[in-house]
Amino acid sequence: MVFLGPPGVGKGTHADILAKDLKITHYSTGDIFREILKSSSPLGEKLEKYVNSGELVPDEIVFETVQEVLSNSESENGWLLDGYPRNKNQAELLDDYLETDGKKLDWAVYLYAPNEVLIKRLINRRVCRDCGAIYNLVNSPPKIDNICDKCGGNLIQREDDNRETIKKRIAIFEKEFEPLKEYYENKGILLKVLAEGNLENIANNIKEGCQIG
Ligand code: AMP
């Protein structure tokens, strides 16, 4: 499956919950890119200006990364991609790649919420520098300030989680999303879920929508 939706809608959080439930592997292109940025590699240098400013990384670079990750995947039950695709071209590249392997996507889960909710969530989002766990200072704060409950790592604010970059990321999402949504609607695999309110309810709605459990 793929998880779609604007920044801050909870793709990472819900992808993680569902992947654990289904015992499938969760891949996040954003997380993969942030990991690459930590190493001072030529690819990292290329990615930096896009990722830190909230702009989309060119499709060829993203797809090369996705292809590498999926072809090395050892997940027997399948996988869930979060943050990919971001536009129709990326969706087509993925489908072509899967087709050559006789595979296809089961679901494109689209999470949505009002922009003011997204902005508030992103401003208050903190992530663990070591394990990537996600916190919200208002809704789900860590037990000890700035320390990850899961691994004891330091919590940081993502470089692109500032008001100006957030607005730019939402605008890019809105510009690219309509054709992508139509693409999956036409294939009959788009599942729309409102991602506002209680976390557990949202997770259940996703599971029920995908007829799992
Ligand atoms: P995310 O963690 O999904 O918000 O992604 C963080 C940043 O990584 C984005 O703002 C982009 O710069 C880059 N990125 C992640 N996934 C993609 C993608 N599928 N296409 C282009 N850029 C991406």
PDB file of C-alpha atoms and ligand atoms in Angstrom:
ATOM      1  CA  MET A   1       0.000   0.000   0.000  1.00  0.00           C
ATOM      2  CA  VAL A   2       0.855   3.645  -0.221  1.00  0.00           C
ATOM      3  CA  PHE A   3      -0.100   6.382   2.242  1.00  0.00           C
ATOM      4  CA  LEU A   4      -0.999   9.769   0.784  1.00  0.00           C
ATOM      5  CA  GLY A   5      -1.897  13.080   2.352  1.00  0.00           C
ATOM      6  CA  PRO A   6      -0.679  16.566   3.224  1.00  0.00           C
ATOM      7  CA  PRO A   7       2.241  17.177   5.569  1.00  0.00           C
ATOM      8  CA  GLY A   8       1.226  16.805   9.204  1.00  0.00           C
ATOM      9  CA  VAL A   9      -1.816  14.655   8.539  1.00  0.00           C
ATOM     10  CA  GLY A  10      -0.299  11.680  10.396  1.00  0.00           C
ATOM     11  CA  LYS A  11       0.934   9.468   7.568  1.00  0.00           C
ATOM     12  CA  GLY A  12       4.019   8.406   9.529  1.00  0.00           C
ATOM     13  CA  THR A  13       2.106   7.707  12.730  1.00  0.00           C
ATOM     14  CA  HIS A  14      -0.675   5.707  11.088  1.00  0.00           C
ATOM     15  CA  ALA A  15       1.609   3.927   8.661  1.00  0.00           C
ATOM     16  CA  ASP A  16       3.592   2.749  11.662  1.00  0.00           C
ATOM     17  CA  ILE A  17       0.493   1.509  13.537  1.00  0.00           C
ATOM     18  CA  LEU A  18      -0.902  -0.323  10.523  1.00  0.00           C
ATOM     19  CA  ALA A  19       2.434  -1.824   9.507  1.00  0.00           C
ATOM     20  CA  LYS A  20       2.908  -3.275  13.010  1.00  0.00           C
ATOM     21  CA  ASP A  21      -0.641  -4.661  12.963  1.00  0.00           C
ATOM     22  CA  LEU A  22      -0.212  -6.292   9.576  1.00  0.00           C
ATOM     23  CA  LYS A  23       3.399  -7.323  10.176  1.00  0.00           C
ATOM     24  CA  ILE A  24       4.479  -5.582   7.022  1.00  0.00           C
ATOM     25  CA  THR A  25       7.412  -3.220   6.523  1.00  0.00           C
ATOM     26  CA  HIS A  26       6.934   0.543   6.724  1.00  0.00           C
ATOM     27  CA  TYR A  27       9.146   2.625   4.442  1.00  0.00           C
ATOM     28  CA  SER A  28       9.097   6.415   4.564  1.00  0.00           C
ATOM     29  CA  THR A  29      10.887   8.294   1.796  1.00  0.00           C
ATOM     30  CA  GLY A  30      11.182  11.360   4.066  1.00  0.00           C
ATOM     31  CA  ASP A  31      12.865   9.273   6.797  1.00  0.00           C
ATOM     32  CA  ILE A  32      15.159   7.629   4.253  1.00  0.00           C
ATOM     33  CA  PHE A  33      16.201  11.035   2.904  1.00  0.00           C
ATOM     34  CA  ARG A  34      16.803  12.463   6.391  1.00  0.00           C
ATOM     35  CA  GLU A  35      19.020   9.437   7.143  1.00  0.00           C
ATOM     36  CA  ILE A  36      20.979  10.026   3.923  1.00  0.00           C
ATOM     37  CA  LEU A  37      21.380  13.712   4.900  1.00  0.00           C
ATOM     38  CA  LYS A  38      23.071  12.699   8.157  1.00  0.00           C
ATOM     39  CA  SER A  39      25.924  11.104   6.189  1.00  0.00           C
ATOM     40  CA  SER A  40      27.978  13.536   4.166  1.00  0.00           C
ATOM     41  CA  SER A  41      27.581  11.674   0.873  1.00  0.00           C
ATOM     42  CA  PRO A  42      27.266  13.190  -2.626  1.00  0.00           C
ATOM     43  CA  LEU A  43      23.588  12.100  -2.673  1.00  0.00           C
ATOM     44  CA  GLY A  44      23.068  13.796   0.703  1.00  0.00           C
ATOM     45  CA  GLU A  45      24.518  17.037  -0.663  1.00  0.00           C
ATOM     46  CA  LYS A  46      22.138  16.860  -3.631  1.00  0.00           C
ATOM     47  CA  LEU A  47      19.101  16.213  -1.413  1.00  0.00           C
ATOM     48  CA  GLU A  48      19.775  18.830   1.243  1.00  0.00           C
ATOM     49  CA  LYS A  49      18.431  21.884  -0.553  1.00  0.00           C
ATOM     50  CA  TYR A  50      15.151  20.160  -1.372  1.00  0.00           C
ATOM     51  CA  VAL A  51      14.446  18.404   1.919  1.00  0.00           C
ATOM     52  CA  ASN A  52      15.352  21.282   4.221  1.00  0.00           C
ATOM     53  CA  SER A  53      13.378  23.837   2.211  1.00  0.00           C
ATOM     54  CA  GLY A  54      10.284  21.626   1.817  1.00  0.00           C
ATOM     55  CA  GLU A  55      10.559  21.276  -1.948  1.00  0.00           C
ATOM     56  CA  LEU A  56      10.025  17.990  -3.730  1.00  0.00           C
ATOM     57  CA  VAL A  57      13.130  16.002  -4.618  1.00  0.00           C
ATOM     58  CA  PRO A  58      13.197  15.368  -8.402  1.00  0.00           C
ATOM     59  CA  ASP A  59      11.246  12.260  -9.398  1.00  0.00           C
ATOM     60  CA  GLU A  60      14.251  10.383 -10.864  1.00  0.00           C
ATOM     61  CA  ILE A  61      16.210  10.644  -7.612  1.00  0.00           C
ATOM     62  CA  VAL A  62      13.242   9.631  -5.465  1.00  0.00           C
ATOM     63  CA  PHE A  63      12.313   6.733  -7.652  1.00  0.00           C
ATOM     64  CA  GLU A  64      15.861   5.405  -7.744  1.00  0.00           C
ATOM     65  CA  THR A  65      15.819   5.362  -3.940  1.00  0.00           C
ATOM     66  CA  VAL A  66      12.386   3.721  -3.778  1.00  0.00           C
ATOM     67  CA  GLN A  67      13.356   1.092  -6.309  1.00  0.00           C
ATOM     68  CA  GLU A  68      16.486   0.240  -4.369  1.00  0.00           C
ATOM     69  CA  VAL A  69      14.588  -0.044  -1.094  1.00  0.00           C
ATOM     70  CA  LEU A  70      11.790  -2.182  -2.534  1.00  0.00           C
ATOM     71  CA  SER A  71      14.052  -4.485  -4.488  1.00  0.00           C
ATOM     72  CA  ASN A  72      16.046  -5.175  -1.321  1.00  0.00           C
ATOM     73  CA  SER A  73      12.926  -5.592   0.802  1.00  0.00           C
ATOM     74  CA  GLU A  74      12.787  -8.860   2.678  1.00  0.00           C
ATOM     75  CA  SER A  75       9.239  -8.301   3.865  1.00  0.00           C
ATOM     76  CA  GLU A  76       7.266 -11.462   3.102  1.00  0.00           C
ATOM     77  CA  ASN A  77       3.814 -10.038   3.812  1.00  0.00           C
ATOM     78  CA  GLY A  78       4.238  -6.868   1.793  1.00  0.00           C
ATOM     79  CA  TRP A  79       5.088  -3.259   2.523  1.00  0.00           C
ATOM     80  CA  LEU A  80       3.639   0.129   3.092  1.00  0.00           C
ATOM     81  CA  LEU A  81       5.189   3.235   1.549  1.00  0.00           C
ATOM     82  CA  ASP A  82       4.587   6.546   3.267  1.00  0.00           C
ATOM     83  CA  GLY A  83       5.457   9.831   1.552  1.00  0.00           C
ATOM     84  CA  TYR A  84       5.578   8.235  -1.890  1.00  0.00           C
ATOM     85  CA  PRO A  85       4.109   8.950  -4.422  1.00  0.00           C
ATOM     86  CA  ARG A  86       3.800  12.741  -4.238  1.00  0.00           C
ATOM     87  CA  ASN A  87       2.584  13.191  -7.811  1.00  0.00           C
ATOM     88  CA  LYS A  88       1.034  11.219 -10.664  1.00  0.00           C
ATOM     89  CA  ASN A  89       4.348  10.624 -12.426  1.00  0.00           C
ATOM     90  CA  GLN A  90       5.761   8.958  -9.291  1.00  0.00           C
ATOM     91  CA  ALA A  91       2.627   6.788  -9.055  1.00  0.00           C
ATOM     92  CA  GLU A  92       3.054   5.644 -12.650  1.00  0.00           C
ATOM     93  CA  LEU A  93       6.744   4.887 -12.144  1.00  0.00           C
ATOM     94  CA  LEU A  94       5.872   2.738  -9.122  1.00  0.00           C
ATOM     95  CA  ASP A  95       3.111   0.860 -10.950  1.00  0.00           C
ATOM     96  CA  ASP A  96       5.374   0.157 -13.936  1.00  0.00           C
ATOM     97  CA  TYR A  97       8.038  -1.159 -11.593  1.00  0.00           C
ATOM     98  CA  LEU A  98       5.558  -3.407  -9.748  1.00  0.00           C
ATOM     99  CA  GLU A  99       4.034  -4.657 -12.959  1.00  0.00           C
ATOM    100  CA  THR A 100       7.364  -5.985 -14.229  1.00  0.00           C
ATOM    101  CA  ASP A 101       7.396  -8.099 -11.078  1.00  0.00           C
ATOM    102  CA  GLY A 102       3.767  -9.236 -11.514  1.00  0.00           C
ATOM    103  CA  LYS A 103       2.678  -7.193  -8.473  1.00  0.00           C
ATOM    104  CA  LYS A 104       0.238  -4.385  -7.827  1.00  0.00           C
ATOM    105  CA  LEU A 105      -0.822  -2.040  -5.056  1.00  0.00           C
ATOM    106  CA  ASP A 106      -3.749  -3.101  -2.869  1.00  0.00           C
ATOM    107  CA  TRP A 107      -4.580   0.303  -1.395  1.00  0.00           C
ATOM    108  CA  ALA A 108      -3.773   3.989  -1.636  1.00  0.00           C
ATOM    109  CA  VAL A 109      -4.831   5.341   1.763  1.00  0.00           C
ATOM    110  CA  TYR A 110      -5.528   9.079   1.634  1.00  0.00           C
ATOM    111  CA  LEU A 111      -5.556  10.830   5.010  1.00  0.00           C
ATOM    112  CA  TYR A 112      -6.992  14.334   5.129  1.00  0.00           C
ATOM    113  CA  ALA A 113      -7.601  17.082   7.697  1.00  0.00           C
ATOM    114  CA  PRO A 114      -8.195  20.863   7.636  1.00  0.00           C
ATOM    115  CA  ASN A 115      -5.095  23.009   7.012  1.00  0.00           C
ATOM    116  CA  GLU A 116      -5.274  24.740  10.403  1.00  0.00           C
ATOM    117  CA  VAL A 117      -5.073  21.320  12.100  1.00  0.00           C
ATOM    118  CA  LEU A 118      -2.055  20.373   9.974  1.00  0.00           C
ATOM    119  CA  ILE A 119      -0.195  23.607  10.733  1.00  0.00           C
ATOM    120  CA  LYS A 120      -0.800  23.292  14.479  1.00  0.00           C
ATOM    121  CA  ARG A 121       0.361  19.675  14.486  1.00  0.00           C
ATOM    122  CA  LEU A 122       3.542  20.416  12.541  1.00  0.00           C
ATOM    123  CA  ILE A 123       4.525  23.406  14.684  1.00  0.00           C
ATOM    124  CA  ASN A 124       4.191  21.181  17.779  1.00  0.00           C
ATOM    125  CA  ARG A 125       5.791  18.089  16.265  1.00  0.00           C
ATOM    126  CA  ARG A 126       9.035  16.750  17.709  1.00  0.00           C
ATOM    127  CA  VAL A 127      10.878  13.668  16.493  1.00  0.00           C
ATOM    128  CA  CYS A 128      13.467  11.453  18.096  1.00  0.00           C
ATOM    129  CA  ARG A 129      16.855  12.028  16.525  1.00  0.00           C
ATOM    130  CA  ASP A 130      17.798   8.380  17.093  1.00  0.00           C
ATOM    131  CA  CYS A 131      14.723   6.191  16.497  1.00  0.00           C
ATOM    132  CA  GLY A 132      12.439   8.599  14.606  1.00  0.00           C
ATOM    133  CA  ALA A 133       9.505   8.250  17.074  1.00  0.00           C
ATOM    134  CA  ILE A 134       7.023  11.096  16.623  1.00  0.00           C
ATOM    135  CA  TYR A 135       5.636  13.267  19.481  1.00  0.00           C
ATOM    136  CA  ASN A 136       3.298  16.217  19.689  1.00  0.00           C
ATOM    137  CA  LEU A 137       3.931  18.739  22.468  1.00  0.00           C
ATOM    138  CA  VAL A 138       0.176  19.233  22.935  1.00  0.00           C
ATOM    139  CA  ASN A 139      -1.482  15.873  22.172  1.00  0.00           C
ATOM    140  CA  SER A 140       1.183  13.284  22.854  1.00  0.00           C
ATOM    141  CA  PRO A 141       4.142  14.837  24.725  1.00  0.00           C
ATOM    142  CA  PRO A 142       7.089  12.739  25.933  1.00  0.00           C
ATOM    143  CA  LYS A 143       7.124  11.778  29.631  1.00  0.00           C
ATOM    144  CA  ILE A 144      10.358  13.747  30.131  1.00  0.00           C
ATOM    145  CA  ASP A 145      10.842  17.006  28.211  1.00  0.00           C
ATOM    146  CA  ASN A 146      12.851  16.556  25.024  1.00  0.00           C
ATOM    147  CA  ILE A 147      13.641  12.887  25.712  1.00  0.00           C
ATOM    148  CA  CYS A 148      12.246   9.987  23.695  1.00  0.00           C
ATOM    149  CA  ASP A 149      10.091   7.592  25.795  1.00  0.00           C
ATOM    150  CA  LYS A 150      11.087   4.686  23.568  1.00  0.00           C
ATOM    151  CA  CYS A 151      14.879   4.947  23.308  1.00  0.00           C
ATOM    152  CA  GLY A 152      16.015   7.867  25.495  1.00  0.00           C
ATOM    153  CA  GLY A 153      17.252   9.797  22.438  1.00  0.00           C
ATOM    154  CA  ASN A 154      16.981  13.577  22.111  1.00  0.00           C
ATOM    155  CA  LEU A 155      13.867  15.045  20.535  1.00  0.00           C
ATOM    156  CA  ILE A 156      14.381  17.617  17.815  1.00  0.00           C
ATOM    157  CA  GLN A 157      12.226  19.824  15.640  1.00  0.00           C
ATOM    158  CA  ARG A 158      12.573  19.039  11.940  1.00  0.00           C
ATOM    159  CA  GLU A 159      14.282  21.766   9.933  1.00  0.00           C
ATOM    160  CA  ASP A 160      11.228  21.995   7.638  1.00  0.00           C
ATOM    161  CA  ASP A 161       8.689  22.242  10.497  1.00  0.00           C
ATOM    162  CA  ASN A 162       8.675  26.049  10.633  1.00  0.00           C
ATOM    163  CA  ARG A 163       5.632  28.120   9.700  1.00  0.00           C
ATOM    164  CA  GLU A 164       6.959  29.427   6.387  1.00  0.00           C
ATOM    165  CA  THR A 165       8.190  26.047   5.107  1.00  0.00           C
ATOM    166  CA  ILE A 166       5.024  24.317   6.347  1.00  0.00           C
ATOM    167  CA  LYS A 167       2.866  26.665   4.240  1.00  0.00           C
ATOM    168  CA  LYS A 168       5.062  26.003   1.215  1.00  0.00           C
ATOM    169  CA  ARG A 169       4.829  22.220   1.715  1.00  0.00           C
ATOM    170  CA  ILE A 170       1.033  22.360   1.990  1.00  0.00           C
ATOM    171  CA  ALA A 171       0.841  24.499  -1.176  1.00  0.00           C
ATOM    172  CA  ILE A 172       3.019  21.995  -3.082  1.00  0.00           C
ATOM    173  CA  PHE A 173       0.813  19.150  -1.862  1.00  0.00           C
ATOM    174  CA  GLU A 174      -2.344  20.947  -3.035  1.00  0.00           C
ATOM    175  CA  LYS A 175      -0.846  21.643  -6.446  1.00  0.00           C
ATOM    176  CA  GLU A 176       0.184  18.028  -7.084  1.00  0.00           C
ATOM    177  CA  PHE A 177      -2.546  16.047  -5.376  1.00  0.00           C
ATOM    178  CA  GLU A 178      -5.669  16.237  -7.574  1.00  0.00           C
ATOM    179  CA  PRO A 179      -4.263  14.213 -10.528  1.00  0.00           C
ATOM    180  CA  LEU A 180      -2.748  11.708  -8.085  1.00  0.00           C
ATOM    181  CA  LYS A 181      -6.070  11.266  -6.296  1.00  0.00           C
ATOM    182  CA  GLU A 182      -7.862  10.745  -9.624  1.00  0.00           C
ATOM    183  CA  TYR A 183      -5.251   8.223 -10.707  1.00  0.00           C
ATOM    184  CA  TYR A 184      -5.959   5.962  -7.721  1.00  0.00           C
ATOM    185  CA  GLU A 185      -9.713   6.655  -7.801  1.00  0.00           C
ATOM    186  CA  ASN A 186      -9.802   5.389 -11.378  1.00  0.00           C
ATOM    187  CA  LYS A 187      -8.035   2.234 -10.281  1.00  0.00           C
ATOM    188  CA  GLY A 188     -10.640   1.776  -7.518  1.00  0.00           C
ATOM    189  CA  ILE A 189      -8.077   1.544  -4.709  1.00  0.00           C
ATOM    190  CA  LEU A 190      -8.334   4.983  -3.072  1.00  0.00           C
ATOM    191  CA  LEU A 191      -9.431   4.887   0.571  1.00  0.00           C
ATOM    192  CA  LYS A 192     -10.231   8.313   2.066  1.00  0.00           C
ATOM    193  CA  VAL A 193     -10.008   8.663   5.844  1.00  0.00           C
ATOM    194  CA  LEU A 194     -10.534  11.819   7.895  1.00  0.00           C
ATOM    195  CA  ALA A 195      -7.472  12.084  10.132  1.00  0.00           C
ATOM    196  CA  GLU A 196      -8.835  14.420  12.792  1.00  0.00           C
ATOM    197  CA  GLY A 197      -9.701  13.541  16.388  1.00  0.00           C
ATOM    198  CA  ASN A 198      -8.963  10.391  18.350  1.00  0.00           C
ATOM    199  CA  LEU A 199      -5.887   8.492  17.129  1.00  0.00           C
ATOM    200  CA  GLU A 200      -7.358   5.064  17.825  1.00  0.00           C
ATOM    201  CA  ASN A 201     -10.563   5.840  15.923  1.00  0.00           C
ATOM    202  CA  ILE A 202      -8.585   7.002  12.919  1.00  0.00           C
ATOM    203  CA  ALA A 203      -6.431   3.838  13.015  1.00  0.00           C
ATOM    204  CA  ASN A 204      -9.600   1.698  13.216  1.00  0.00           C
ATOM    205  CA  ASN A 205     -11.184   3.545  10.308  1.00  0.00           C
ATOM    206  CA  ILE A 206      -8.110   2.839   8.204  1.00  0.00           C
ATOM    207  CA  LYS A 207      -8.171  -0.852   9.125  1.00  0.00           C
ATOM    208  CA  GLU A 208     -11.883  -1.192   8.496  1.00  0.00           C
ATOM    209  CA  GLY A 209     -11.609   0.673   5.195  1.00  0.00           C
ATOM    210  CA  CYS A 210      -8.957  -1.753   4.032  1.00  0.00           C
ATOM    211  CA  GLN A 211     -11.149  -4.629   5.282  1.00  0.00           C
ATOM    212  CA  ILE A 212      -8.475  -5.830   7.648  1.00  0.00           C
ATOM    213  CA  GLY A 213      -8.962  -7.355  11.071  1.00  0.00           C
TER     214      GLY A 213
HETATM  215  P1  AMP B   1       8.209  13.932   4.564  1.00  0.00           P
HETATM  216  O1  AMP B   1       8.946  13.374   5.742  1.00  0.00           O
HETATM  217  O2  AMP B   1       7.354  12.924   3.860  1.00  0.00           O
HETATM  218  O3  AMP B   1       7.469  15.200   4.917  1.00  0.00           O
HETATM  219  O4  AMP B   1       9.329  14.347   3.495  1.00  0.00           O
HETATM  220  C1  AMP B   1      10.307  15.327   3.797  1.00  0.00           C
HETATM  221  C2  AMP B   1      10.908  15.871   2.523  1.00  0.00           C
HETATM  222  O5  AMP B   1      11.548  14.797   1.798  1.00  0.00           O
HETATM  223  C3  AMP B   1       9.922  16.468   1.534  1.00  0.00           C
HETATM  224  O6  AMP B   1       9.602  17.818   1.827  1.00  0.00           O
HETATM  225  C4  AMP B   1      10.704  16.337   0.228  1.00  0.00           C
HETATM  226  O7  AMP B   1      11.742  17.302   0.143  1.00  0.00           O
HETATM  227  C5  AMP B   1      11.367  14.984   0.392  1.00  0.00           C
HETATM  228  N1  AMP B   1      10.505  13.882  -0.107  1.00  0.00           N
HETATM  229  C6  AMP B   1      10.028  12.826   0.599  1.00  0.00           C
HETATM  230  N2  AMP B   1       9.309  12.003  -0.181  1.00  0.00           N
HETATM  231  C7  AMP B   1       9.335  12.548  -1.423  1.00  0.00           C
HETATM  232  C8  AMP B   1       8.770  12.186  -2.669  1.00  0.00           C
HETATM  233  N3  AMP B   1       8.028  11.076  -2.802  1.00  0.00           N
HETATM  234  N4  AMP B   1       8.999  12.998  -3.729  1.00  0.00           N
HETATM  235  C9  AMP B   1       9.749  14.099  -3.626  1.00  0.00           C
HETATM  236  N5  AMP B   1      10.305  14.515  -2.476  1.00  0.00           N
HETATM  237  C10 AMP B   1      10.110  13.753  -1.374  1.00  0.00           C
END
